[in-house]
Amino acid sequence: MRRPPRTAALALMAGLALLATNCSPSPSATVATTVSEASGSAAEGPPNIVIITADDLGYGDLASYGHPNIRTPHLDRMAREGQRWTSFYAQAPVCSPSRAALLTGRVHLRSGMFGRRTAVFFPDSLTGLPATEVTLAEALRDQGYATGIVGKWHLGHLPEYLPTRHGFDSWFGIPYSNDMDWHLPEGMANRTAYFAPEMDYWHVPIMRNEEEVERPADQSTLTDRYAQEAVTFIESHQDQPFFLYLPHTMPHMPLFRSEPFEGHSTAGTYGDVIEEVDSAVGRVLETLERLELAANTLVVFTSDNGPWTSFETHGGSAGPLRHGKGTTFEGGMRVPAIFWWPGTIEPGVIQDIGSAMDLFTTSITLAGGVVPADRPIDGVDISPVLFGTGMTPRDSMAYYRMGELFAFRQGPYKVHFVTEGRYGLPPARTEHDPPLLFDLRVDPGERYDISTEQPTTVAALVEAAARYEANMTIAEPLFDLRGG
Ligand code: MG
């Protein structure tokens, strides 16, 4: 069922776009026209927002990003009909800080979502995302949205930190990573378990709202059940604006897929898993179209960090980028990002720098809201790029690891102050003074250090990074607080 026109909301949206982007009046007027015409009628009210993430999916793992034999027809279609971004970044190279930044629009240091010794939340963590943070779910609920999360949370498993305490009306999914709470047979090595996983090696619970409903989770059916839950959520809220956050558990190791997807791909178990995630995306798109909601729904697909390359043939690929998950090389944080909103998004391939934090600010702006004014917000409004009316105001990216600034990008250039591999992979930790310099236009794989040829560029980036750090507020690191 289509919603009645709400021209007032459209006018408000256009006005906010003007405020948020600080553009001259004419581009914003263009935005309003684009939205109105694209909807096929006058505005249908604020758009629904659907943010789908994969876990540890690499830059090179989708067909539309160049994978030669993993088939992702639904994501390819989103890319073809919408925008495919090639310089979009998760805000951190591992799960918990990345998710915190996406949901708060803030660098994870500001919310204490990091550790000096611990990289993410664990089942013995004593804390979670602080109640003082304003999540995207809370902000959109304030705008009248129904809010639901289907998938992995990983921002604190204790009751006071659950999604239902952070603005989500409902939750179906797991509280932390699918390789936590180990229960291995005596003598079995962790790596053996990862490569030949069984359901009861990890006693990860499935939660519905605040109740544990299954433990250990039958992970082989997780992707399928997430898709069904997402469809049900959309069907249940088709008559009001909704925000659906769908953070898939896969393809985080250990890999599981449902029976119909065993041997589905020619790219091994990893390929099967990605093809099932793609199928789940297709079910969301099909539901939106069946309910005639697609013209008023922004769907975003991205990943929380790069591929876990230490698992070799069982892990993903960063494509042309260097290294993967856990590192501040491009492969650790630059991820696929596809935006779909048929009739409204100007289709294309976008090279602008984007951040998962921008999803926060952009979504709230599209909903007719304003981002919290009582704290620094690092996300920017990228709707002018989506609508084809302007460029993003973002021109830099900071790369933190364990609370330390390892690298900094401004425009096409990136300096590394510290480089270090992860999960036993080289290179060993090395501090660089002067920092390494890469030109990501001609060297996205970060192979050719040009710092000696371009000392003035190095100096400019060092100064920009220093300015950035001077403006960063750093809260107490909460990941290190763990129980016995
Ligand atoms: Mg991850």
Coordinates of C-alpha atoms and ligand atoms in Angstrom, one line a residue:
M1 CA 0.0 0.0 0.0
R2 CA 1.3 3.4 -0.9
R3 CA 1.4 6.1 1.7
P4 CA -0.5 9.4 1.1
P5 CA 1.5 12.3 -0.2
R6 CA 3.3 14.4 2.4
T7 CA 4.5 17.5 0.7
A8 CA 5.2 19.2 4.0
A9 CA 7.7 16.6 4.8
L10 CA 9.3 17.0 1.4
A11 CA 9.6 20.7 1.9
L12 CA 11.2 20.1 5.2
M13 CA 13.6 17.6 3.7
A14 CA 14.7 20.0 1.1
G15 CA 15.2 22.7 3.7
L16 CA 17.3 20.5 5.8
A17 CA 19.4 19.4 2.8
L18 CA 20.1 23.1 2.3
L19 CA 21.1 23.5 6.0
A20 CA 23.1 20.3 6.1
T21 CA 25.1 20.8 3.0
N22 CA 25.5 24.6 3.2
C23 CA 24.9 24.8 -0.6
S24 CA 23.5 27.6 -2.6
P25 CA 19.7 27.4 -2.9
S26 CA 19.6 26.1 -6.4
P27 CA 21.1 22.6 -5.8
S28 CA 18.8 21.9 -3.0
A29 CA 15.8 23.0 -5.1
T30 CA 17.0 20.4 -7.6
V31 CA 17.1 17.8 -4.8
A32 CA 13.5 18.4 -4.0
T33 CA 12.5 18.1 -7.7
T34 CA 14.4 15.0 -8.1
V35 CA 12.8 13.3 -5.1
S36 CA 9.4 14.4 -6.1
E37 CA 9.5 13.3 -9.7
A38 CA 11.3 10.1 -8.9
S39 CA 8.6 9.0 -6.5
G40 CA 6.0 8.9 -9.3
S41 CA 3.7 11.1 -7.2
A42 CA 4.2 13.9 -4.7
A43 CA 6.4 12.8 -1.8
E44 CA 5.4 9.8 0.1
G45 CA 6.8 10.9 3.3
P46 CA 10.2 10.3 4.7
P47 CA 12.0 7.4 3.1
N48 CA 12.4 4.0 4.7
I49 CA 16.0 3.2 5.5
V50 CA 17.5 -0.3 5.2
I51 CA 21.1 -0.8 6.0
I52 CA 22.5 -4.2 5.3
T53 CA 26.0 -5.1 6.3
A54 CA 28.1 -8.3 5.8
D55 CA 30.7 -9.2 8.4
D56 CA 34.3 -9.4 7.2
L57 CA 33.3 -9.2 3.5
G58 CA 36.2 -7.9 1.5
Y59 CA 36.5 -5.2 -1.2
G60 CA 37.0 -7.9 -3.8
D61 CA 34.3 -10.3 -2.9
L62 CA 31.4 -9.2 -5.0
A63 CA 31.0 -9.6 -8.8
S64 CA 30.3 -5.9 -9.1
Y65 CA 33.7 -5.2 -7.4
G66 CA 35.5 -7.6 -9.7
H67 CA 35.3 -11.1 -8.2
P68 CA 35.6 -13.5 -11.1
N69 CA 33.4 -16.3 -9.9
I70 CA 31.3 -15.4 -6.9
R71 CA 27.9 -14.6 -8.3
T72 CA 26.0 -11.8 -6.6
P73 CA 23.2 -10.9 -9.0
H74 CA 21.0 -9.0 -6.5
L75 CA 23.9 -6.9 -5.3
D76 CA 25.0 -6.4 -8.9
R77 CA 21.5 -5.2 -9.7
M78 CA 21.6 -2.7 -6.8
A79 CA 25.0 -1.5 -8.1
R80 CA 23.7 -1.2 -11.7
E81 CA 20.5 0.7 -10.7
G82 CA 22.1 2.7 -7.9
Q83 CA 25.5 3.8 -6.9
R84 CA 28.6 1.7 -6.3
W85 CA 31.2 3.6 -4.2
T86 CA 34.9 2.7 -4.7
S87 CA 36.4 4.7 -1.8
F88 CA 34.0 3.9 1.0
Y89 CA 35.3 3.0 4.4
A90 CA 34.3 1.2 7.5
Q91 CA 35.4 3.4 10.3
A92 CA 37.5 0.7 12.0
P93 CA 39.2 -2.5 10.8
V94 CA 37.3 -4.8 13.2
C95 CA 33.7 -5.4 14.2
S96 CA 32.7 -3.6 17.4
P97 CA 34.3 -0.1 16.8
S98 CA 33.1 -0.2 13.2
R99 CA 29.5 -0.9 14.2
A100 CA 29.6 1.8 17.0
A101 CA 30.7 4.4 14.4
L102 CA 28.0 3.4 11.9
L103 CA 25.2 3.7 14.5
T104 CA 26.5 6.9 16.2
G105 CA 28.0 8.8 13.3
R106 CA 31.1 9.3 15.5
V107 CA 34.7 8.1 15.4
H108 CA 34.7 5.1 17.8
L109 CA 37.3 6.8 20.1
R110 CA 34.7 9.4 21.1
S111 CA 32.4 6.7 22.6
G112 CA 35.1 4.6 24.2
M113 CA 34.4 1.8 21.7
F114 CA 38.0 0.6 21.6
G115 CA 40.6 -1.0 23.8
R116 CA 44.4 -0.8 24.3
R117 CA 44.6 -4.5 24.8
T118 CA 41.3 -5.9 23.5
A119 CA 40.1 -5.2 20.0
V120 CA 36.3 -5.9 20.3
F121 CA 33.7 -7.0 22.8
F122 CA 33.8 -10.6 24.2
P123 CA 31.3 -12.7 26.1
D124 CA 33.1 -11.6 29.3
S125 CA 33.0 -7.9 28.6
L126 CA 31.6 -5.8 31.4
T127 CA 30.4 -2.9 29.3
G128 CA 28.8 -1.9 26.0
L129 CA 27.8 1.1 24.0
P130 CA 27.1 3.8 26.6
A131 CA 23.5 4.9 27.0
T132 CA 24.7 8.5 26.5
E133 CA 25.3 7.8 22.8
V134 CA 22.6 8.6 20.4
T135 CA 22.1 5.8 17.9
L136 CA 20.6 6.0 14.5
A137 CA 17.7 3.9 15.7
E138 CA 17.0 6.4 18.5
A139 CA 17.2 9.4 16.2
L140 CA 14.9 7.8 13.6
R141 CA 12.5 6.6 16.2
D142 CA 12.2 10.2 17.3
Q143 CA 11.1 11.0 13.7
G144 CA 8.3 8.4 13.9
Y145 CA 10.2 5.4 12.5
A146 CA 9.6 1.8 13.4
T147 CA 13.1 0.4 14.2
G148 CA 14.3 -3.1 13.9
I149 CA 17.6 -5.0 13.9
V150 CA 18.1 -8.4 12.5
G151 CA 21.5 -9.8 12.9
K152 CA 24.7 -9.4 14.9
W153 CA 24.9 -6.6 17.5
H154 CA 28.4 -6.8 19.1
L155 CA 28.1 -3.6 21.1
G156 CA 27.6 -5.2 24.5
H157 CA 25.7 -8.4 25.5
L158 CA 24.6 -7.4 29.0
P159 CA 21.0 -6.4 29.3
E160 CA 21.5 -2.6 29.6
Y161 CA 23.5 -2.5 26.4
L162 CA 21.3 -4.6 24.1
P163 CA 19.7 -3.1 20.9
T164 CA 16.4 -2.8 22.6
R165 CA 18.0 -0.3 25.0
H166 CA 19.5 1.6 22.1
G167 CA 16.5 2.6 20.1
F168 CA 15.5 -0.6 18.4
D169 CA 11.9 -1.8 18.8
S170 CA 12.8 -5.4 18.0
W171 CA 15.9 -7.6 17.6
F172 CA 16.5 -11.1 16.3
G173 CA 20.1 -12.1 16.1
I174 CA 23.3 -12.8 18.0
P175 CA 25.0 -10.6 20.6
Y176 CA 28.6 -11.0 19.5
S177 CA 30.7 -12.8 16.9
N178 CA 29.8 -16.3 15.8
D179 CA 33.2 -17.6 16.9
M180 CA 32.9 -16.7 20.6
D181 CA 32.1 -18.9 23.6
W182 CA 34.3 -21.8 22.5
H183 CA 33.4 -25.4 23.5
L184 CA 35.8 -27.5 21.5
P185 CA 36.4 -31.2 21.8
E186 CA 39.4 -31.9 24.0
G187 CA 42.6 -31.5 22.0
M188 CA 41.1 -29.8 19.0
A189 CA 43.0 -26.8 17.7
N190 CA 41.1 -23.6 17.1
R191 CA 42.2 -23.5 13.5
T192 CA 40.9 -27.0 12.9
A193 CA 37.5 -26.0 14.3
Y194 CA 37.4 -22.9 12.0
F195 CA 38.1 -25.0 8.9
A196 CA 35.7 -27.9 9.8
P197 CA 33.1 -26.1 11.9
E198 CA 30.3 -27.8 13.8
M199 CA 27.4 -26.1 15.4
D200 CA 28.2 -26.8 19.0
Y201 CA 31.9 -25.7 18.9
W202 CA 30.6 -22.2 19.8
H203 CA 27.8 -21.6 22.2
V204 CA 26.6 -18.4 20.7
P205 CA 23.0 -17.5 21.6
I206 CA 20.2 -16.3 19.4
M207 CA 18.3 -13.5 21.0
R208 CA 14.8 -12.3 20.3
N209 CA 14.5 -8.8 21.9
E210 CA 16.0 -9.5 25.4
E211 CA 15.3 -13.2 25.5
E212 CA 17.7 -16.0 24.6
V213 CA 15.7 -18.3 22.3
E214 CA 18.4 -20.7 21.0
R215 CA 21.9 -21.8 22.2
P216 CA 24.1 -22.8 20.5
A217 CA 22.7 -21.0 17.4
D218 CA 22.2 -23.3 14.4
Q219 CA 24.4 -21.1 12.3
S220 CA 23.7 -23.0 9.1
T221 CA 20.3 -21.4 8.9
L222 CA 21.2 -18.0 10.2
T223 CA 21.4 -16.1 6.9
D224 CA 18.1 -17.7 5.8
R225 CA 16.3 -16.9 9.1
Y226 CA 17.7 -13.3 9.0
A227 CA 16.2 -12.9 5.5
Q228 CA 12.8 -14.2 6.7
E229 CA 12.9 -11.9 9.8
A230 CA 13.7 -8.9 7.6
V231 CA 10.8 -9.7 5.2
T232 CA 8.4 -10.0 8.2
F233 CA 9.6 -6.7 9.7
I234 CA 9.1 -4.9 6.4
E235 CA 5.6 -6.4 5.9
S236 CA 4.7 -5.5 9.4
H237 CA 5.7 -1.9 9.1
Q238 CA 4.7 -1.1 5.5
D239 CA 2.3 1.6 6.5
Q240 CA 4.8 3.7 8.5
P241 CA 8.4 4.8 8.0
F242 CA 10.8 2.2 9.1
F243 CA 14.5 1.7 9.7
L244 CA 15.8 -1.8 9.3
Y245 CA 19.4 -2.6 10.3
L246 CA 20.4 -6.0 8.9
P247 CA 24.0 -6.9 10.0
H248 CA 24.5 -10.4 8.7
T249 CA 26.7 -12.7 10.7
M250 CA 28.3 -14.1 7.6
P251 CA 31.0 -14.4 6.1
H252 CA 32.7 -14.0 9.5
M253 CA 34.5 -17.3 10.3
P254 CA 33.4 -20.0 11.0
L255 CA 31.5 -20.2 7.7
F256 CA 28.0 -21.8 7.6
R257 CA 25.4 -21.8 4.9
S258 CA 22.1 -23.5 4.5
E259 CA 21.7 -26.8 2.7
P260 CA 20.4 -25.3 -0.6
F261 CA 23.6 -23.3 -0.8
E262 CA 26.1 -26.1 -0.2
G263 CA 28.1 -26.3 -3.4
H264 CA 26.1 -23.4 -4.8
S265 CA 29.2 -21.5 -6.0
T266 CA 32.4 -22.4 -7.7
A267 CA 34.3 -20.4 -5.1
G268 CA 34.2 -22.9 -2.2
T269 CA 32.4 -22.5 1.0
Y270 CA 33.2 -18.8 1.1
G271 CA 31.6 -18.4 -2.3
D272 CA 28.5 -20.3 -1.1
V273 CA 28.2 -18.1 1.9
I274 CA 28.4 -14.9 -0.1
E275 CA 25.9 -16.2 -2.7
E276 CA 23.5 -16.9 0.2
V277 CA 23.9 -13.4 1.6
D278 CA 23.2 -12.1 -1.9
S279 CA 20.1 -14.2 -2.1
A280 CA 19.0 -12.7 1.3
V281 CA 19.5 -9.2 -0.2
G282 CA 17.3 -10.3 -3.1
R283 CA 14.5 -11.3 -0.7
V284 CA 14.6 -7.8 0.9
L285 CA 14.4 -6.1 -2.5
E286 CA 11.7 -8.4 -3.7
T287 CA 9.6 -7.6 -0.6
L288 CA 10.1 -3.8 -1.1
E289 CA 8.9 -4.1 -4.7
R290 CA 6.0 -6.4 -3.9
L291 CA 4.7 -3.9 -1.3
E292 CA 5.4 -1.0 -3.7
L293 CA 7.8 0.5 -1.2
A294 CA 11.0 0.5 -3.3
A295 CA 10.5 4.1 -4.7
N296 CA 10.5 5.4 -1.1
T297 CA 13.2 3.2 0.4
L298 CA 17.0 3.8 0.6
V299 CA 18.8 0.4 0.7
V300 CA 22.5 0.4 1.5
F301 CA 24.8 -2.6 1.5
T302 CA 28.3 -2.5 2.9
S303 CA 30.7 -4.5 5.2
D304 CA 31.9 -3.8 8.7
N305 CA 35.6 -4.3 7.9
G306 CA 37.9 -6.1 5.4
P307 CA 38.4 -9.8 4.8
W308 CA 40.0 -12.2 7.3
T309 CA 42.8 -13.1 5.1
S310 CA 44.6 -15.3 7.6
F311 CA 42.1 -18.0 6.8
E312 CA 43.4 -18.2 3.3
T313 CA 41.0 -20.1 1.0
H314 CA 38.3 -19.8 3.7
G315 CA 38.6 -16.0 4.0
G316 CA 37.6 -13.3 1.6
S317 CA 39.5 -11.1 -0.8
A318 CA 40.4 -7.4 -0.7
G319 CA 40.8 -7.5 -4.5
P320 CA 43.5 -5.0 -5.5
L321 CA 43.8 -3.6 -2.0
R322 CA 46.6 -4.5 0.5
H323 CA 46.0 -6.7 3.5
G324 CA 42.7 -7.2 5.3
K325 CA 40.8 -7.2 8.5
G326 CA 42.4 -5.8 11.6
T327 CA 44.9 -3.6 9.7
T328 CA 44.9 0.0 8.6
F329 CA 46.0 -0.8 5.1
E330 CA 43.2 -0.2 2.6
G331 CA 42.2 -3.8 2.6
G332 CA 41.3 -3.5 6.3
M333 CA 38.8 -0.7 6.0
R334 CA 37.9 0.1 2.4
V335 CA 34.8 -2.0 1.7
P336 CA 32.0 -2.3 -0.9
A337 CA 29.2 0.2 -0.5
I338 CA 26.1 0.1 -2.8
F339 CA 23.2 2.5 -2.6
W340 CA 19.8 1.7 -4.1
W341 CA 16.7 3.8 -4.3
P342 CA 15.2 3.3 -7.7
G343 CA 14.1 6.5 -9.4
T344 CA 15.9 8.8 -6.8
I345 CA 19.5 7.8 -6.8
E346 CA 21.5 8.9 -9.8
P347 CA 23.1 5.7 -11.0
G348 CA 26.9 5.6 -11.2
V349 CA 30.2 4.6 -9.8
I350 CA 31.3 7.1 -7.2
Q351 CA 35.0 7.8 -6.3
D352 CA 34.2 10.3 -3.5
I353 CA 35.5 9.3 0.0
G354 CA 32.7 7.9 2.0
S355 CA 32.4 6.6 5.6
A356 CA 29.9 4.3 7.3
M357 CA 29.5 7.3 9.7
D358 CA 27.9 9.2 6.9
L359 CA 25.0 6.8 6.9
F360 CA 24.0 8.2 10.3
T361 CA 24.0 11.8 9.2
T362 CA 22.5 11.1 5.8
S363 CA 19.7 8.9 7.1
I364 CA 18.7 11.4 9.7
T365 CA 18.7 14.2 7.2
L366 CA 16.5 12.3 4.8
A367 CA 14.1 11.5 7.6
G368 CA 13.7 15.2 8.3
G369 CA 15.6 15.2 11.5
V370 CA 18.8 16.9 12.7
V371 CA 21.8 15.3 14.1
P372 CA 22.6 15.8 17.8
A373 CA 24.0 19.2 18.3
D374 CA 25.4 18.6 21.8
R375 CA 28.4 16.5 20.7
P376 CA 30.8 16.2 17.8
I377 CA 29.3 14.2 14.9
D378 CA 31.8 13.0 12.3
G379 CA 29.4 11.7 9.7
V380 CA 28.5 14.0 6.8
D381 CA 25.4 14.2 4.6
I382 CA 26.1 12.4 1.3
S383 CA 22.6 12.8 -0.1
P384 CA 23.8 15.4 -2.7
V385 CA 26.1 12.7 -4.1
L386 CA 23.2 10.1 -4.0
F387 CA 20.9 12.6 -5.8
G388 CA 23.6 13.6 -8.3
T389 CA 23.5 17.2 -7.3
G390 CA 26.8 17.7 -5.5
M391 CA 29.9 16.2 -3.9
T392 CA 30.5 15.0 -0.4
P393 CA 32.1 17.5 2.0
R394 CA 34.4 14.7 3.2
D395 CA 38.0 14.8 2.0
S396 CA 39.8 12.8 4.6
M397 CA 39.9 9.5 6.5
A398 CA 41.6 8.6 9.7
Y399 CA 42.7 5.0 10.3
Y400 CA 42.8 4.0 14.0
R401 CA 43.9 0.7 15.5
M402 CA 43.6 0.0 19.2
G403 CA 43.1 3.7 19.8
E404 CA 46.2 4.8 18.0
L405 CA 46.3 6.8 14.7
F406 CA 48.2 4.5 12.3
A407 CA 47.4 6.3 9.0
F408 CA 45.6 9.3 7.5
R409 CA 44.2 10.0 4.1
Q410 CA 43.6 13.4 2.6
G411 CA 42.3 13.6 -1.0
P412 CA 44.2 10.9 -3.0
Y413 CA 47.2 10.7 -0.6
K414 CA 47.6 8.5 2.4
V415 CA 50.4 8.5 5.0
H416 CA 51.2 5.6 7.3
F417 CA 52.8 6.5 10.7
V418 CA 52.7 2.9 11.8
T419 CA 52.2 -0.3 9.7
E420 CA 51.5 -3.7 11.1
G421 CA 49.9 -6.9 9.9
R422 CA 47.4 -8.8 11.8
Y423 CA 46.6 -12.4 12.8
G424 CA 50.2 -13.6 12.4
L425 CA 50.6 -12.0 9.0
P426 CA 53.5 -9.7 8.1
P427 CA 54.6 -6.9 8.3
A428 CA 55.7 -6.7 11.9
R429 CA 54.9 -3.4 13.7
T430 CA 57.0 -0.6 12.2
E431 CA 56.9 3.1 13.0
H432 CA 57.7 5.4 10.1
D433 CA 59.4 8.8 10.5
P434 CA 58.9 10.3 8.0
P435 CA 55.7 8.4 7.3
L436 CA 55.2 6.3 4.2
L437 CA 53.3 8.1 1.5
F438 CA 51.0 6.4 -1.1
D439 CA 49.0 8.0 -4.0
L440 CA 45.8 5.9 -3.9
R441 CA 44.9 7.1 -7.4
V442 CA 47.7 5.3 -9.1
D443 CA 48.6 2.9 -6.3
P444 CA 45.4 1.7 -4.5
G445 CA 47.4 -1.4 -3.4
E446 CA 49.8 0.8 -1.4
R447 CA 52.9 -0.8 -2.9
Y448 CA 55.0 2.2 -3.9
D449 CA 56.2 4.5 -1.1
I450 CA 56.7 8.0 -2.7
S451 CA 57.6 9.9 0.5
T452 CA 61.1 10.8 -0.6
E453 CA 59.8 12.1 -3.9
Q454 CA 57.1 14.2 -2.4
P455 CA 58.2 15.7 1.0
T456 CA 55.9 18.6 0.8
T457 CA 52.9 16.3 0.4
V458 CA 54.1 14.3 3.4
A459 CA 54.4 17.5 5.4
A460 CA 50.9 18.6 4.4
L461 CA 49.3 15.3 5.5
V462 CA 51.3 15.2 8.7
E463 CA 49.9 18.7 9.5
A464 CA 46.4 17.7 8.6
A465 CA 46.6 14.5 10.7
A466 CA 47.8 16.6 13.7
R467 CA 44.9 19.0 13.3
Y468 CA 42.5 16.0 13.2
E469 CA 44.0 14.5 16.3
A470 CA 43.9 17.8 18.1
N471 CA 40.1 17.9 17.5
M472 CA 39.5 14.3 18.5
T473 CA 37.9 13.6 21.9
I474 CA 38.9 10.3 23.3
A475 CA 36.8 8.5 25.9
E476 CA 38.0 5.8 28.3
P477 CA 38.6 2.6 26.3
L478 CA 35.8 0.2 27.4
F479 CA 36.9 -3.0 25.6
D480 CA 39.6 -3.6 28.2
L481 CA 37.0 -4.0 31.0
R482 CA 36.5 -7.7 31.2
G483 CA 35.4 -10.1 33.9
G484 CA 37.2 -13.1 35.2
Ligands
MG1 MG 33.7 -7.9 11.1

